[in-house]
Amino acid sequence: MLHLRVIATPDQSAAVTDLLAAERGVTHLVVLPGAARQPAGDLITCDVVRESADSVLRGLRRLGVEAQGGIAADDVELAISVAADRAAREAPGSGADAVVWDEIAAKTGEQTELSGTYLVLIIVATMIAGIGVLLDQPILIVGAMVVGPEFGPLAAICVGLLRRRFDTVWRSLQAIVVGFLAAMVATVLSTWALTAVGLVNRGMLLADRPLTDFIWRPDALSWVVGLLAGVAGMLSLTSKKSGSLVGVLISVTTVPAAANVAVAGAYGVWDEAGGSAIQLIINVCAIVLAGLLTLAVQQLGWWNLARRSRSGRTRPTAGSTPTSGG
């Protein structure tokens, strides 16, 4: 359930209130005339179940509320109310499967910024994975996967493509490309530095690495893993499930491959660097494709559900007599 706070101008307030009152998934509707000061207007609050939130937000946007007022939404962790239970029962669909597009757009939009924190995290993750590759230590690979932040921009690419927000796609691509390039350059430098002090050497890369050599040997399963990671990641994003665990699944196909490119390049083992680069490209493309298809299926499913719900509301009740035109 979401808690909405709407500031509406006096001439919009009645329309906003009517829209919210007519929605079956809305409850706890409160109108405070003249309570808002900046921007000035009426403060309207309500709780809305997640399965109705997207249609409510679309309706508010159609009224132009955000142009002169504002809309804010917060998650409601606990609601003890018979009215809230009734709203959840009457709203079509399941809250666990609901997609709130404005929420997803806001969440992914924040992660397209090429910030210092993002760069540090992806560089650190790739350097850790580079050491894990040389030591053939899966535990270090897992640690790198936990740190890796690259799923945010990948998810933003999927949302941007589906919603035709190409500025978001461009910013996300920049974050992915610049982030991985910076991470690989830093990993090359760190590998040279560790080699210079005698902590690692080229022989460690050329030795048998049964636990991590999958990273640079792309095959059909690489594509399958990338697709599954994209589906899991997007469902995590839209359903607010365990993001950290899904981040591990996403990173298993990206950060380690980038690290192996850097380490192999640092030692001039170009066949392994090339294999890792192909692995990275395959996995990124598979994640984006799977994420985009997952979003498209979810959108189509909710459109169909909303259409059936609307047709159910307008269907004549049993025993009613249709009127004839005169």
Coordinates of N, CA, C and O in Angstrom, one line a residue, residues 65-204:
V65 N -2.1 17.8 -12.0 CA -1.8 18.2 -10.6 C -0.4 18.6 -10.4 O -0.1 19.5 -9.7
E66 N 0.5 17.8 -11.1 CA 2.0 18.1 -10.8 C 2.4 19.4 -11.4 O 3.5 20.0 -10.9
A67 N 1.7 20.0 -12.3 CA 2.1 21.3 -12.9 C 2.0 22.5 -11.9 O 2.8 23.3 -11.9
Q68 N 0.9 22.5 -11.1 CA 0.7 23.6 -10.2 C 0.8 23.2 -8.7 O 0.9 24.0 -7.9
G69 N 0.7 21.9 -8.5 CA 0.7 21.4 -7.1 C 1.8 20.4 -7.0 O 3.0 20.6 -7.3
G70 N 1.5 19.2 -6.5 CA 2.5 18.1 -6.3 C 1.9 16.8 -5.9 O 0.8 16.8 -5.3
I71 N 2.7 15.8 -6.1 CA 2.2 14.4 -5.7 C 3.4 13.7 -5.1 O 4.5 13.7 -5.6
A72 N 3.2 13.2 -3.9 CA 4.3 12.4 -3.2 C 3.7 11.1 -2.7 O 2.5 11.0 -2.4
A73 N 4.5 10.1 -2.7 CA 4.1 8.7 -2.3 C 5.1 8.1 -1.4 O 6.3 8.2 -1.7
D74 N 4.6 7.4 -0.4 CA 5.5 6.7 0.6 C 4.9 5.3 0.7 O 3.7 5.1 0.7
D75 N 5.7 4.3 1.0 CA 5.3 3.0 1.3 C 4.6 2.9 2.7 O 5.2 3.5 3.6
V76 N 3.5 2.2 2.8 CA 2.9 2.0 4.1 C 3.3 0.6 4.6 O 2.9 -0.4 4.0
E77 N 4.1 0.5 5.6 CA 4.6 -0.8 6.1 C 3.5 -1.5 6.9 O 3.4 -2.7 6.9
L78 N 2.6 -0.8 7.5 CA 1.5 -1.4 8.3 C 0.3 -0.6 8.3 O 0.3 0.6 8.5
A79 N -0.8 -1.3 7.9 CA -2.1 -0.6 7.9 C -3.1 -1.5 8.6 O -3.5 -2.6 8.1
I80 N -3.6 -1.1 9.8 CA -4.6 -1.9 10.5 C -5.9 -1.3 10.3 O -6.3 -0.3 11.0
S81 N -6.7 -1.8 9.4 CA -7.9 -1.1 9.0 C -8.8 -2.0 8.2 O -8.3 -2.7 7.2
V82 N -10.1 -2.1 8.5 CA -11.0 -2.9 7.8 C -11.2 -2.3 6.4 O -11.3 -3.0 5.4
A83 N -11.2 -0.9 6.3 CA -11.4 -0.3 5.0 C -10.2 -0.6 4.1 O -10.4 -0.8 2.9
A84 N -9.0 -0.6 4.7 CA -7.8 -1.0 3.9 C -7.9 -2.4 3.3 O -7.6 -2.7 2.2
D85 N -8.3 -3.3 4.2 CA -8.5 -4.7 3.8 C -9.6 -4.8 2.6 O -9.4 -5.6 1.7
R86 N -10.6 -4.0 2.8 CA -11.7 -4.0 1.7 C -11.1 -3.5 0.4 O -11.4 -4.0 -0.7
A87 N -10.4 -2.4 0.5 CA -9.8 -1.8 -0.7 C -8.9 -2.8 -1.4 O -8.9 -3.0 -2.7
A88 N -8.1 -3.6 -0.7 CA -7.2 -4.6 -1.2 C -8.0 -5.7 -1.9 O -7.6 -6.2 -3.0
R89 N -9.1 -6.1 -1.3 CA -10.0 -7.2 -1.9 C -10.6 -6.7 -3.2 O -10.8 -7.4 -4.2
E90 N -11.1 -5.5 -3.2 CA -11.9 -5.0 -4.3 C -11.0 -4.5 -5.5 O -11.5 -4.5 -6.7
A91 N -9.8 -4.2 -5.3 CA -8.9 -3.8 -6.4 C -8.5 -5.0 -7.2 O -8.3 -6.0 -6.7
P92 N -8.5 -4.8 -8.5 CA -8.1 -6.0 -9.4 C -6.7 -6.3 -9.3 O -5.8 -5.5 -9.1
G93 N -6.4 -7.6 -9.3 CA -5.0 -8.1 -9.4 C -4.4 -8.3 -8.0 O -5.1 -8.2 -7.0
S94 N -3.1 -8.5 -7.9 CA -2.4 -8.8 -6.7 C -1.4 -7.7 -6.5 O -0.6 -7.3 -7.4
G95 N -1.3 -7.2 -5.2 CA -0.3 -6.2 -4.9 C 1.1 -6.6 -5.1 O 2.0 -5.8 -5.4
A96 N 1.4 -7.9 -4.9 CA 2.7 -8.5 -5.1 C 3.2 -8.4 -6.6 O 4.4 -8.3 -6.8
D97 N 2.2 -8.4 -7.5 CA 2.5 -8.3 -8.9 C 2.4 -7.0 -9.5 O 2.6 -6.8 -10.7
A98 N 1.9 -6.0 -8.7 CA 1.6 -4.7 -9.2 C 2.8 -3.9 -9.7 O 3.9 -4.0 -9.1
V99 N 2.7 -3.2 -10.8 CA 3.7 -2.4 -11.3 C 3.3 -0.9 -11.2 O 2.3 -0.5 -11.8
V100 N 4.1 -0.1 -10.5 CA 3.8 1.3 -10.3 C 4.9 2.0 -11.2 O 6.0 2.2 -10.7
W101 N 4.5 2.4 -12.4 CA 5.5 2.9 -13.4 C 6.2 4.2 -12.9 O 7.4 4.3 -13.1
D102 N 5.5 5.1 -12.3 CA 6.1 6.3 -11.8 C 7.2 6.0 -10.8 O 8.2 6.6 -10.7
E103 N 6.9 5.0 -9.9 CA 7.9 4.6 -8.9 C 9.1 4.0 -9.5 O 10.2 4.3 -9.1
I104 N 8.9 3.1 -10.5 CA 10.0 2.5 -11.2 C 10.8 3.5 -12.0 O 12.1 3.5 -11.9
A105 N 10.2 4.5 -12.6 CA 10.9 5.5 -13.4 C 11.7 6.4 -12.4 O 12.9 6.7 -12.7
A106 N 11.2 6.7 -11.3 CA 11.9 7.5 -10.3 C 13.1 6.7 -9.8 O 14.2 7.3 -9.6
K107 N 12.9 5.5 -9.5 CA 13.9 4.7 -8.8 C 15.1 4.5 -9.8 O 16.3 4.6 -9.5
T108 N 14.8 4.1 -11.1 CA 15.8 3.9 -12.0 C 16.4 5.2 -12.5 O 17.6 5.2 -12.8
G109 N 15.7 6.2 -12.6 CA 16.2 7.5 -13.0 C 17.3 8.0 -12.1 O 18.3 8.6 -12.5
E110 N 17.2 7.7 -10.8 CA 18.2 8.1 -9.8 C 19.5 7.4 -10.0 O 20.6 7.8 -9.7
Q111 N 19.4 6.2 -10.6 CA 20.6 5.3 -10.8 C 21.3 5.5 -12.1 O 22.2 4.7 -12.4
T112 N 20.8 6.5 -12.9 CA 21.5 6.7 -14.2 C 22.6 7.7 -14.0 O 23.4 8.0 -15.0
E113 N 22.7 8.4 -12.9 CA 23.7 9.4 -12.7 C 25.1 8.8 -12.5 O 25.3 7.9 -11.7
L114 N 26.0 9.3 -13.3 CA 27.4 8.9 -13.2 C 28.1 9.6 -12.0 O 28.9 10.5 -12.2
S115 N 27.8 9.1 -10.8 CA 28.2 9.8 -9.6 C 29.6 9.2 -9.1 O 30.0 8.1 -9.6
G116 N 30.2 9.9 -8.2 CA 31.4 9.4 -7.6 C 31.2 8.1 -6.9 O 32.1 7.2 -6.9
T117 N 30.1 8.0 -6.1 CA 29.8 6.8 -5.4 C 29.7 5.6 -6.3 O 30.2 4.5 -6.1
Y118 N 29.0 5.8 -7.4 CA 28.8 4.7 -8.4 C 30.2 4.3 -9.0 O 30.5 3.0 -9.1
L119 N 31.0 5.2 -9.3 CA 32.3 4.9 -9.9 C 33.2 4.1 -8.9 O 33.9 3.2 -9.2
V120 N 33.2 4.6 -7.6 CA 34.0 4.0 -6.6 C 33.5 2.5 -6.4 O 34.3 1.6 -6.3
L121 N 32.2 2.3 -6.3 CA 31.7 1.0 -6.1 C 32.0 0.0 -7.2 O 32.4 -1.1 -7.0
I122 N 31.9 0.5 -8.5 CA 32.1 -0.4 -9.6 C 33.6 -0.7 -9.7 O 34.0 -1.8 -10.1
I123 N 34.5 0.3 -9.4 CA 35.9 0.1 -9.5 C 36.3 -0.9 -8.4 O 37.1 -1.8 -8.6
V124 N 35.8 -0.7 -7.2 CA 36.2 -1.6 -6.0 C 35.7 -3.0 -6.3 O 36.4 -4.0 -6.1
A125 N 34.5 -3.1 -6.8 CA 34.0 -4.5 -7.1 C 34.8 -5.2 -8.2 O 35.1 -6.4 -8.1
T126 N 35.2 -4.5 -9.2 CA 36.0 -5.1 -10.3 C 37.4 -5.4 -9.8 O 38.0 -6.5 -10.2
M127 N 38.0 -4.6 -9.0 CA 39.3 -4.9 -8.4 C 39.3 -6.1 -7.5 O 40.2 -7.0 -7.5
I128 N 38.2 -6.2 -6.7 CA 38.1 -7.4 -5.9 C 37.9 -8.7 -6.7 O 38.5 -9.7 -6.5
A129 N 37.1 -8.6 -7.8 CA 36.9 -9.7 -8.7 C 38.2 -10.1 -9.4 O 38.4 -11.2 -9.6
G130 N 39.0 -9.1 -9.7 CA 40.3 -9.3 -10.4 C 41.2 -10.2 -9.5 O 41.8 -11.1 -9.9
I131 N 41.2 -9.9 -8.2 CA 42.0 -10.7 -7.3 C 41.4 -12.0 -7.1 O 42.2 -13.1 -7.1
G132 N 40.1 -12.1 -7.1 CA 39.5 -13.4 -7.0 C 39.8 -14.3 -8.2 O 39.9 -15.5 -8.1
V133 N 39.9 -13.7 -9.4 CA 40.2 -14.4 -10.6 C 41.6 -15.0 -10.5 O 41.8 -16.2 -10.8
L134 N 42.6 -14.2 -10.0 CA 43.9 -14.7 -9.9 C 44.1 -15.8 -8.9 O 44.9 -16.7 -9.0
L135 N 43.4 -15.7 -7.8 CA 43.4 -16.7 -6.7 C 42.5 -17.8 -6.9 O 42.5 -18.8 -6.1
D136 N 41.6 -17.8 -8.0 CA 40.6 -18.8 -8.2 C 39.8 -19.0 -7.0 O 39.5 -20.1 -6.5
Q137 N 39.3 -17.9 -6.4 CA 38.5 -17.9 -5.2 C 37.1 -17.4 -5.4 O 36.9 -16.2 -5.6
P138 N 36.1 -18.3 -5.4 CA 34.7 -17.9 -5.7 C 34.2 -16.9 -4.6 O 33.4 -16.1 -4.9
I139 N 34.8 -17.0 -3.4 CA 34.2 -16.2 -2.3 C 34.5 -14.7 -2.6 O 33.7 -13.8 -2.3
L140 N 35.7 -14.4 -3.2 CA 36.0 -13.1 -3.6 C 35.1 -12.6 -4.8 O 34.7 -11.4 -4.9
I141 N 34.8 -13.5 -5.7 CA 33.9 -13.2 -6.8 C 32.5 -12.8 -6.2 O 31.9 -11.8 -6.7
V142 N 32.1 -13.6 -5.3 CA 30.8 -13.3 -4.7 C 30.8 -11.9 -4.0 O 29.9 -11.1 -4.0
G143 N 31.9 -11.7 -3.2 CA 32.1 -10.4 -2.6 C 32.0 -9.2 -3.6 O 31.4 -8.2 -3.3
A144 N 32.7 -9.4 -4.7 CA 32.6 -8.4 -5.8 C 31.2 -8.2 -6.3 O 30.8 -7.1 -6.6
M145 N 30.5 -9.3 -6.4 CA 29.1 -9.2 -7.0 C 28.2 -8.5 -6.0 O 27.3 -7.8 -6.5
V146 N 28.4 -8.6 -4.8 CA 27.6 -7.9 -3.8 C 27.8 -6.4 -3.9 O 26.9 -5.6 -3.8
V147 N 29.1 -6.0 -4.1 CA 29.4 -4.6 -4.2 C 29.0 -3.9 -5.5 O 28.6 -2.7 -5.5
G148 N 29.0 -4.7 -6.6 CA 28.7 -4.1 -7.9 C 27.4 -3.4 -8.0 O 26.3 -3.9 -7.7
P149 N 27.4 -2.1 -8.6 CA 26.1 -1.3 -8.6 C 25.5 -1.2 -10.0 O 24.7 -0.4 -10.3
E150 N 26.0 -2.1 -10.9 CA 25.7 -1.9 -12.3 C 24.2 -2.2 -12.7 O 23.8 -1.8 -13.8
F151 N 23.5 -2.9 -11.9 CA 22.1 -3.3 -12.3 C 21.2 -2.0 -12.4 O 20.3 -2.0 -13.2
G152 N 21.5 -1.0 -11.6 CA 20.7 0.2 -11.7 C 20.6 0.8 -13.1 O 19.5 1.0 -13.6
P153 N 21.8 1.1 -13.7 CA 21.7 1.6 -15.1 C 21.2 0.6 -16.1 O 20.5 1.0 -17.0
L154 N 21.4 -0.7 -15.9 CA 20.9 -1.7 -16.8 C 19.3 -1.7 -16.7 O 18.6 -1.8 -17.8
A155 N 18.8 -1.6 -15.5 CA 17.3 -1.6 -15.4 C 16.8 -0.3 -16.0 O 15.7 -0.3 -16.6
A156 N 17.5 0.8 -15.8 CA 17.0 2.1 -16.4 C 17.0 2.1 -17.9 O 16.1 2.7 -18.5
I157 N 17.9 1.3 -18.5 CA 17.9 1.2 -20.0 C 16.6 0.5 -20.4 O 15.9 0.9 -21.3
C158 N 16.2 -0.6 -19.7 CA 15.0 -1.3 -20.0 C 13.8 -0.4 -19.8 O 12.9 -0.4 -20.7
V159 N 13.7 0.3 -18.7 CA 12.5 1.2 -18.5 C 12.5 2.3 -19.5 O 11.4 2.6 -20.1
G160 N 13.7 2.9 -19.8 CA 13.7 3.9 -20.8 C 13.3 3.5 -22.2 O 12.6 4.2 -22.9
L161 N 13.7 2.3 -22.6 CA 13.3 1.8 -23.9 C 11.8 1.5 -24.0 O 11.2 1.9 -25.0
L162 N 11.3 0.9 -22.9 CA 9.8 0.6 -22.9 C 9.0 1.9 -22.9 O 8.0 2.0 -23.6
R163 N 9.4 2.9 -22.1 CA 8.7 4.1 -21.9 C 9.1 5.2 -22.9 O 8.6 6.3 -22.9
R164 N 10.0 4.9 -23.8 CA 10.5 5.8 -24.9 C 11.1 7.1 -24.3 O 10.9 8.2 -24.8
R165 N 11.8 6.9 -23.2 CA 12.5 8.0 -22.6 C 14.0 7.8 -22.9 O 14.8 7.3 -22.2
F166 N 14.4 8.3 -24.1 CA 15.7 8.0 -24.7 C 16.8 8.8 -24.0 O 17.9 8.4 -24.1
D167 N 16.4 9.9 -23.3 CA 17.4 10.6 -22.6 C 17.9 9.7 -21.4 O 19.1 9.7 -21.0
T168 N 17.0 9.0 -20.8 CA 17.3 8.0 -19.7 C 18.2 6.9 -20.2 O 19.2 6.5 -19.6
V169 N 17.9 6.4 -21.4 CA 18.7 5.3 -22.0 C 20.1 5.8 -22.3 O 21.1 5.1 -22.0
W170 N 20.2 7.1 -22.8 CA 21.5 7.6 -23.1 C 22.4 7.8 -21.8 O 23.5 7.4 -21.8
R171 N 21.8 8.3 -20.8 CA 22.5 8.5 -19.5 C 22.9 7.2 -18.9 O 24.0 7.0 -18.3
S172 N 22.0 6.2 -19.0 CA 22.3 4.9 -18.5 C 23.5 4.2 -19.2 O 24.4 3.6 -18.6
L173 N 23.5 4.3 -20.6 CA 24.5 3.8 -21.4 C 25.9 4.4 -21.0 O 26.9 3.8 -20.9
Q174 N 25.8 5.7 -20.8 CA 27.1 6.4 -20.4 C 27.6 5.9 -19.0 O 28.8 5.6 -18.9
A175 N 26.6 5.7 -18.1 CA 27.1 5.1 -16.8 C 27.7 3.7 -16.9 O 28.7 3.4 -16.3
I176 N 27.1 2.9 -17.8 CA 27.6 1.5 -17.9 C 28.9 1.6 -18.6 O 29.9 0.9 -18.1
V177 N 29.1 2.3 -19.7 CA 30.3 2.3 -20.5 C 31.4 2.9 -19.7 O 32.5 2.3 -19.5
V178 N 31.2 4.1 -19.2 CA 32.2 4.8 -18.5 C 32.6 4.1 -17.2 O 33.8 4.0 -16.8
G179 N 31.6 3.5 -16.5 CA 31.8 2.8 -15.3 C 32.7 1.6 -15.5 O 33.7 1.4 -14.8
F180 N 32.4 0.8 -16.5 CA 33.2 -0.4 -16.7 C 34.6 -0.1 -17.3 O 35.6 -0.7 -16.9
L181 N 34.7 0.9 -18.1 CA 36.0 1.3 -18.6 C 36.9 1.8 -17.5 O 38.1 1.4 -17.4
A182 N 36.3 2.7 -16.6 CA 37.1 3.1 -15.5 C 37.5 2.0 -14.6 O 38.6 1.9 -14.1
A183 N 36.6 1.1 -14.3 CA 36.8 -0.1 -13.5 C 37.9 -1.0 -14.1 O 38.8 -1.4 -13.3
M184 N 37.9 -1.2 -15.4 CA 38.9 -2.1 -16.0 C 40.3 -1.4 -16.0 O 41.3 -2.1 -15.8
V185 N 40.3 -0.1 -16.3 CA 41.6 0.6 -16.2 C 42.2 0.6 -14.8 O 43.4 0.3 -14.6
A186 N 41.4 0.8 -13.8 CA 41.8 0.7 -12.4 C 42.3 -0.7 -12.1 O 43.3 -0.8 -11.3
T187 N 41.6 -1.7 -12.6 CA 42.0 -3.1 -12.3 C 43.3 -3.4 -12.9 O 44.2 -4.2 -12.4
V188 N 43.5 -2.9 -14.2 CA 44.8 -3.1 -14.8 C 45.9 -2.5 -14.0 O 47.0 -3.2 -13.7
L189 N 45.7 -1.3 -13.6 CA 46.8 -0.6 -12.8 C 47.0 -1.3 -11.4 O 48.2 -1.5 -11.0
S190 N 45.9 -1.8 -10.8 CA 46.1 -2.5 -9.5 C 46.8 -3.8 -9.7 O 47.6 -4.2 -8.9
T191 N 46.5 -4.5 -10.8 CA 47.2 -5.8 -11.1 C 48.7 -5.6 -11.3 O 49.5 -6.3 -10.8
W192 N 49.1 -4.5 -12.1 CA 50.5 -4.2 -12.3 C 51.1 -3.9 -10.9 O 52.3 -4.3 -10.7
A193 N 50.4 -3.1 -10.1 CA 51.0 -2.7 -8.8 C 51.2 -4.0 -7.9 O 52.3 -4.1 -7.2
L194 N 50.2 -4.8 -7.9 CA 50.4 -6.1 -7.0 C 51.4 -7.0 -7.6 O 52.1 -7.7 -6.8
T195 N 51.6 -7.0 -8.9 CA 52.7 -7.8 -9.5 C 54.0 -7.2 -9.1 O 55.0 -8.0 -8.8
A196 N 54.1 -5.9 -9.1 CA 55.4 -5.2 -8.8 C 55.9 -5.5 -7.4 O 57.1 -5.7 -7.1
V197 N 55.0 -5.7 -6.5 CA 55.3 -6.0 -5.1 C 55.4 -7.5 -4.8 O 55.6 -7.9 -3.7
G198 N 55.1 -8.3 -5.8 CA 55.2 -9.7 -5.7 C 54.1 -10.4 -5.1 O 54.2 -11.6 -4.7
L199 N 52.9 -9.8 -5.0 CA 51.7 -10.5 -4.4 C 51.0 -11.4 -5.4 O 50.4 -12.3 -5.0
V200 N 51.1 -11.0 -6.7 CA 50.5 -11.8 -7.8 C 51.4 -11.9 -8.9 O 52.4 -11.2 -9.0
N201 N 51.2 -12.9 -9.9 CA 52.0 -13.0 -11.0 C 51.2 -13.6 -12.2 O 50.1 -14.1 -12.0
R202 N 51.8 -13.5 -13.4 CA 51.2 -14.0 -14.6 C 50.9 -15.5 -14.5 O 49.9 -15.9 -15.1
G203 N 51.7 -16.2 -13.9 CA 51.5 -17.7 -13.8 C 50.2 -18.0 -13.1 O 49.6 -19.0 -13.4
M204 N 49.8 -17.2 -12.2 CA 48.5 -17.4 -11.5 C 47.3 -17.4 -12.5 O 46.4 -18.1 -12.3

